[in-house]
Amino acid sequence: MTGNPGLDKILLGINGLVVLAATALTIYSHTIISPKPTNEDQEFTGMVQDSMRELQKPQIQFPEMVINLYSREARLRFLNLKMTVETFEQSQNPIVETAKPLIQDALIDIASNMRPQELNSVTGRILLEARIKKKANAKLPEPAIKKIYFSKFIVQ
């Protein structure tokens, strides 16, 4: 080690104390400190109830729409879709119900400026949803649209 027997014994002693302290700390953390026991049945029941509440939120149905798409080809392209809107709070449903024409107008404006190739991809659909939410929430008195679900989405 260093060549000095006295210094070597001191270094070995310090090393031994550090190892002993680390071992004691590990044993202490695994045996003495224990997490509070959880009631798994109660946690599971709470999760199920939260999920059921989330699923039972009434959603706002929009009528089926056919939107002409921007296309450079001679052939006319269109989007046939049916969508459902979910709000953040149930109390916001009347706001969205009264603003249905504004939301449909935003949908037509956004979708008609997108290319059919864009809408055929998953990224394009996500982009369409994000743009509709952004534009519709800007037109509403308060942001109310949480998610948009497309139950029918056909690009022809």
PDB file of C-alpha atoms in Angstrom:
ATOM      1  CA  MET A   1       0.000   0.000   0.000  1.00  0.00           C
ATOM      2  CA  THR A   2       1.972   3.075   1.140  1.00  0.00           C
ATOM      3  CA  GLY A   3       5.009   1.280   2.549  1.00  0.00           C
ATOM      4  CA  ASN A   4       4.502   2.800   6.008  1.00  0.00           C
ATOM      5  CA  PRO A   5       3.030   0.112   8.338  1.00  0.00           C
ATOM      6  CA  GLY A   6       1.407   2.650  10.725  1.00  0.00           C
ATOM      7  CA  LEU A   7      -0.287   4.543   7.915  1.00  0.00           C
ATOM      8  CA  ASP A   8      -1.416   1.288   6.264  1.00  0.00           C
ATOM      9  CA  LYS A   9      -3.109   0.175   9.517  1.00  0.00           C
ATOM     10  CA  ILE A  10      -4.934   3.519   9.802  1.00  0.00           C
ATOM     11  CA  LEU A  11      -6.145   3.305   6.170  1.00  0.00           C
ATOM     12  CA  LEU A  12      -7.323  -0.281   6.661  1.00  0.00           C
ATOM     13  CA  GLY A  13      -9.134   0.751   9.863  1.00  0.00           C
ATOM     14  CA  ILE A  14     -10.898   3.656   8.114  1.00  0.00           C
ATOM     15  CA  ASN A  15     -11.830   1.377   5.205  1.00  0.00           C
ATOM     16  CA  GLY A  16     -13.236  -1.203   7.648  1.00  0.00           C
ATOM     17  CA  LEU A  17     -15.313   1.469   9.448  1.00  0.00           C
ATOM     18  CA  VAL A  18     -16.752   2.723   6.148  1.00  0.00           C
ATOM     19  CA  VAL A  19     -17.713  -0.826   5.094  1.00  0.00           C
ATOM     20  CA  LEU A  20     -19.238  -1.492   8.527  1.00  0.00           C
ATOM     21  CA  ALA A  21     -21.225   1.790   8.408  1.00  0.00           C
ATOM     22  CA  ALA A  22     -22.526   1.024   4.893  1.00  0.00           C
ATOM     23  CA  THR A  23     -23.578  -2.467   5.963  1.00  0.00           C
ATOM     24  CA  ALA A  24     -25.353  -1.105   9.043  1.00  0.00           C
ATOM     25  CA  LEU A  25     -27.150   1.521   6.957  1.00  0.00           C
ATOM     26  CA  THR A  26     -28.322  -1.103   4.459  1.00  0.00           C
ATOM     27  CA  ILE A  27     -29.631  -3.388   7.208  1.00  0.00           C
ATOM     28  CA  TYR A  28     -31.338  -0.422   8.916  1.00  0.00           C
ATOM     29  CA  SER A  29     -33.053   0.706   5.719  1.00  0.00           C
ATOM     30  CA  HIS A  30     -34.319  -2.811   4.920  1.00  0.00           C
ATOM     31  CA  THR A  31     -35.539  -3.803   8.361  1.00  0.00           C
ATOM     32  CA  ILE A  32     -36.273  -0.780  10.524  1.00  0.00           C
ATOM     33  CA  ILE A  33     -37.648   1.641   7.940  1.00  0.00           C
ATOM     34  CA  SER A  34     -40.679   0.034   6.360  1.00  0.00           C
ATOM     35  CA  PRO A  35     -43.379   1.633   4.228  1.00  0.00           C
ATOM     36  CA  LYS A  36     -46.855   2.054   5.588  1.00  0.00           C
ATOM     37  CA  PRO A  37     -48.915  -1.015   4.800  1.00  0.00           C
ATOM     38  CA  THR A  38     -51.488  -0.376   2.117  1.00  0.00           C
ATOM     39  CA  ASN A  39     -54.901  -1.857   1.882  1.00  0.00           C
ATOM     40  CA  GLU A  40     -54.768  -3.348  -1.608  1.00  0.00           C
ATOM     41  CA  ASP A  41     -58.488  -4.068  -1.722  1.00  0.00           C
ATOM     42  CA  GLN A  42     -59.314  -0.465  -0.887  1.00  0.00           C
ATOM     43  CA  GLU A  43     -56.799   0.847  -3.464  1.00  0.00           C
ATOM     44  CA  PHE A  44     -58.227  -1.446  -6.151  1.00  0.00           C
ATOM     45  CA  THR A  45     -61.798  -0.435  -5.341  1.00  0.00           C
ATOM     46  CA  GLY A  46     -60.830   3.236  -5.546  1.00  0.00           C
ATOM     47  CA  MET A  47     -59.172   2.743  -8.925  1.00  0.00           C
ATOM     48  CA  VAL A  48     -62.205   0.905 -10.298  1.00  0.00           C
ATOM     49  CA  GLN A  49     -64.573   3.628  -9.069  1.00  0.00           C
ATOM     50  CA  ASP A  50     -62.412   6.370 -10.618  1.00  0.00           C
ATOM     51  CA  SER A  51     -62.336   4.489 -13.923  1.00  0.00           C
ATOM     52  CA  MET A  52     -66.094   3.982 -13.882  1.00  0.00           C
ATOM     53  CA  ARG A  53     -66.669   7.684 -13.199  1.00  0.00           C
ATOM     54  CA  GLU A  54     -64.373   8.556 -16.110  1.00  0.00           C
ATOM     55  CA  LEU A  55     -66.155   6.139 -18.458  1.00  0.00           C
ATOM     56  CA  GLN A  56     -69.622   7.320 -17.488  1.00  0.00           C
ATOM     57  CA  LYS A  57     -68.991  10.918 -18.497  1.00  0.00           C
ATOM     58  CA  PRO A  58     -71.522  11.777 -21.157  1.00  0.00           C
ATOM     59  CA  GLN A  59     -69.910  12.629 -24.451  1.00  0.00           C
ATOM     60  CA  ILE A  60     -71.257  14.936 -27.125  1.00  0.00           C
ATOM     61  CA  GLN A  61     -72.025  13.247 -30.428  1.00  0.00           C
ATOM     62  CA  PHE A  62     -71.611  15.142 -33.676  1.00  0.00           C
ATOM     63  CA  PRO A  63     -73.467  14.172 -36.833  1.00  0.00           C
ATOM     64  CA  GLU A  64     -71.673  12.400 -39.637  1.00  0.00           C
ATOM     65  CA  MET A  65     -69.961  14.871 -41.963  1.00  0.00           C
ATOM     66  CA  VAL A  66     -68.491  14.753 -45.456  1.00  0.00           C
ATOM     67  CA  ILE A  67     -65.704  17.291 -46.064  1.00  0.00           C
ATOM     68  CA  ASN A  68     -64.052  18.021 -49.412  1.00  0.00           C
ATOM     69  CA  LEU A  69     -60.273  17.805 -49.167  1.00  0.00           C
ATOM     70  CA  TYR A  70     -57.593  19.838 -50.880  1.00  0.00           C
ATOM     71  CA  SER A  71     -56.243  17.822 -53.794  1.00  0.00           C
ATOM     72  CA  ARG A  72     -54.129  18.722 -56.831  1.00  0.00           C
ATOM     73  CA  GLU A  73     -55.418  15.691 -58.679  1.00  0.00           C
ATOM     74  CA  ALA A  74     -58.345  15.884 -61.051  1.00  0.00           C
ATOM     75  CA  ARG A  75     -60.180  13.422 -58.835  1.00  0.00           C
ATOM     76  CA  LEU A  76     -62.258  14.842 -55.991  1.00  0.00           C
ATOM     77  CA  ARG A  77     -61.117  13.645 -52.564  1.00  0.00           C
ATOM     78  CA  PHE A  78     -63.232  13.828 -49.417  1.00  0.00           C
ATOM     79  CA  LEU A  79     -63.254  12.869 -45.745  1.00  0.00           C
ATOM     80  CA  ASN A  80     -66.239  11.081 -44.243  1.00  0.00           C
ATOM     81  CA  LEU A  81     -66.148  11.239 -40.448  1.00  0.00           C
ATOM     82  CA  LYS A  82     -68.200  11.000 -37.314  1.00  0.00           C
ATOM     83  CA  MET A  83     -66.787  12.352 -34.067  1.00  0.00           C
ATOM     84  CA  THR A  84     -67.502  12.513 -30.368  1.00  0.00           C
ATOM     85  CA  VAL A  85     -66.206  15.211 -28.024  1.00  0.00           C
ATOM     86  CA  GLU A  86     -65.318  14.725 -24.360  1.00  0.00           C
ATOM     87  CA  THR A  87     -65.218  17.730 -22.028  1.00  0.00           C
ATOM     88  CA  PHE A  88     -63.077  18.355 -18.968  1.00  0.00           C
ATOM     89  CA  GLU A  89     -66.086  18.719 -16.664  1.00  0.00           C
ATOM     90  CA  GLN A  90     -69.660  17.554 -17.094  1.00  0.00           C
ATOM     91  CA  SER A  91     -70.860  21.112 -16.431  1.00  0.00           C
ATOM     92  CA  GLN A  92     -69.156  22.202 -19.686  1.00  0.00           C
ATOM     93  CA  ASN A  93     -71.340  19.982 -21.869  1.00  0.00           C
ATOM     94  CA  PRO A  94     -73.988  22.700 -22.469  1.00  0.00           C
ATOM     95  CA  ILE A  95     -71.254  25.105 -23.614  1.00  0.00           C
ATOM     96  CA  VAL A  96     -70.043  22.607 -26.210  1.00  0.00           C
ATOM     97  CA  GLU A  97     -73.609  21.698 -27.224  1.00  0.00           C
ATOM     98  CA  THR A  98     -74.404  25.331 -28.029  1.00  0.00           C
ATOM     99  CA  ALA A  99     -71.079  25.759 -29.848  1.00  0.00           C
ATOM    100  CA  LYS A 100     -71.537  22.715 -32.111  1.00  0.00           C
ATOM    101  CA  PRO A 101     -71.770  24.845 -35.282  1.00  0.00           C
ATOM    102  CA  LEU A 102     -68.529  26.656 -34.366  1.00  0.00           C
ATOM    103  CA  ILE A 103     -66.747  23.354 -33.764  1.00  0.00           C
ATOM    104  CA  GLN A 104     -68.060  21.919 -37.033  1.00  0.00           C
ATOM    105  CA  ASP A 105     -66.890  25.067 -38.831  1.00  0.00           C
ATOM    106  CA  ALA A 106     -63.424  24.668 -37.288  1.00  0.00           C
ATOM    107  CA  LEU A 107     -63.389  21.020 -38.376  1.00  0.00           C
ATOM    108  CA  ILE A 108     -64.329  21.898 -41.962  1.00  0.00           C
ATOM    109  CA  ASP A 109     -61.791  24.716 -42.110  1.00  0.00           C
ATOM    110  CA  ILE A 110     -58.927  22.593 -40.781  1.00  0.00           C
ATOM    111  CA  ALA A 111     -59.696  19.332 -42.585  1.00  0.00           C
ATOM    112  CA  SER A 112     -60.317  20.970 -45.973  1.00  0.00           C
ATOM    113  CA  ASN A 113     -56.812  22.462 -45.874  1.00  0.00           C
ATOM    114  CA  MET A 114     -55.121  19.139 -45.129  1.00  0.00           C
ATOM    115  CA  ARG A 115     -53.979  16.770 -47.855  1.00  0.00           C
ATOM    116  CA  PRO A 116     -55.519  13.291 -48.122  1.00  0.00           C
ATOM    117  CA  GLN A 117     -52.086  11.680 -47.655  1.00  0.00           C
ATOM    118  CA  GLU A 118     -51.736  13.532 -44.349  1.00  0.00           C
ATOM    119  CA  LEU A 119     -55.119  12.363 -43.085  1.00  0.00           C
ATOM    120  CA  ASN A 120     -54.428   8.747 -44.025  1.00  0.00           C
ATOM    121  CA  SER A 121     -51.594   8.559 -41.492  1.00  0.00           C
ATOM    122  CA  VAL A 122     -51.941   8.208 -37.740  1.00  0.00           C
ATOM    123  CA  THR A 123     -49.883  11.351 -37.235  1.00  0.00           C
ATOM    124  CA  GLY A 124     -52.239  13.256 -39.496  1.00  0.00           C
ATOM    125  CA  ARG A 125     -55.250  12.182 -37.456  1.00  0.00           C
ATOM    126  CA  ILE A 126     -53.544  13.198 -34.225  1.00  0.00           C
ATOM    127  CA  LEU A 127     -52.614  16.519 -35.823  1.00  0.00           C
ATOM    128  CA  LEU A 128     -56.220  17.015 -36.985  1.00  0.00           C
ATOM    129  CA  GLU A 129     -57.507  16.342 -33.461  1.00  0.00           C
ATOM    130  CA  ALA A 130     -54.987  18.742 -31.895  1.00  0.00           C
ATOM    131  CA  ARG A 131     -55.798  21.513 -34.379  1.00  0.00           C
ATOM    132  CA  ILE A 132     -59.555  21.110 -33.906  1.00  0.00           C
ATOM    133  CA  LYS A 133     -59.211  21.185 -30.101  1.00  0.00           C
ATOM    134  CA  LYS A 134     -57.004  24.278 -30.235  1.00  0.00           C
ATOM    135  CA  LYS A 135     -59.237  26.220 -32.613  1.00  0.00           C
ATOM    136  CA  ALA A 136     -62.518  25.159 -30.954  1.00  0.00           C
ATOM    137  CA  ASN A 137     -61.275  25.904 -27.428  1.00  0.00           C
ATOM    138  CA  ALA A 138     -60.171  29.352 -28.634  1.00  0.00           C
ATOM    139  CA  LYS A 139     -63.732  30.042 -29.855  1.00  0.00           C
ATOM    140  CA  LEU A 140     -65.375  28.862 -26.611  1.00  0.00           C
ATOM    141  CA  PRO A 141     -65.702  31.130 -23.549  1.00  0.00           C
ATOM    142  CA  GLU A 142     -63.455  28.717 -21.642  1.00  0.00           C
ATOM    143  CA  PRO A 143     -61.380  25.715 -22.775  1.00  0.00           C
ATOM    144  CA  ALA A 144     -63.801  22.800 -22.541  1.00  0.00           C
ATOM    145  CA  ILE A 145     -62.753  20.163 -25.078  1.00  0.00           C
ATOM    146  CA  LYS A 146     -60.560  17.491 -23.554  1.00  0.00           C
ATOM    147  CA  LYS A 147     -60.546  14.776 -26.227  1.00  0.00           C
ATOM    148  CA  ILE A 148     -61.975  14.136 -29.641  1.00  0.00           C
ATOM    149  CA  TYR A 149     -62.798  10.595 -30.719  1.00  0.00           C
ATOM    150  CA  PHE A 150     -63.372   9.638 -34.335  1.00  0.00           C
ATOM    151  CA  SER A 151     -65.808   6.719 -34.594  1.00  0.00           C
ATOM    152  CA  LYS A 152     -65.786   6.881 -38.387  1.00  0.00           C
ATOM    153  CA  PHE A 153     -62.841   8.178 -40.412  1.00  0.00           C
ATOM    154  CA  ILE A 154     -62.747   7.415 -44.130  1.00  0.00           C
ATOM    155  CA  VAL A 155     -60.606   9.262 -46.662  1.00  0.00           C
ATOM    156  CA  GLN A 156     -61.676   8.684 -50.270  1.00  0.00           C
TER     157      GLN A 156
END
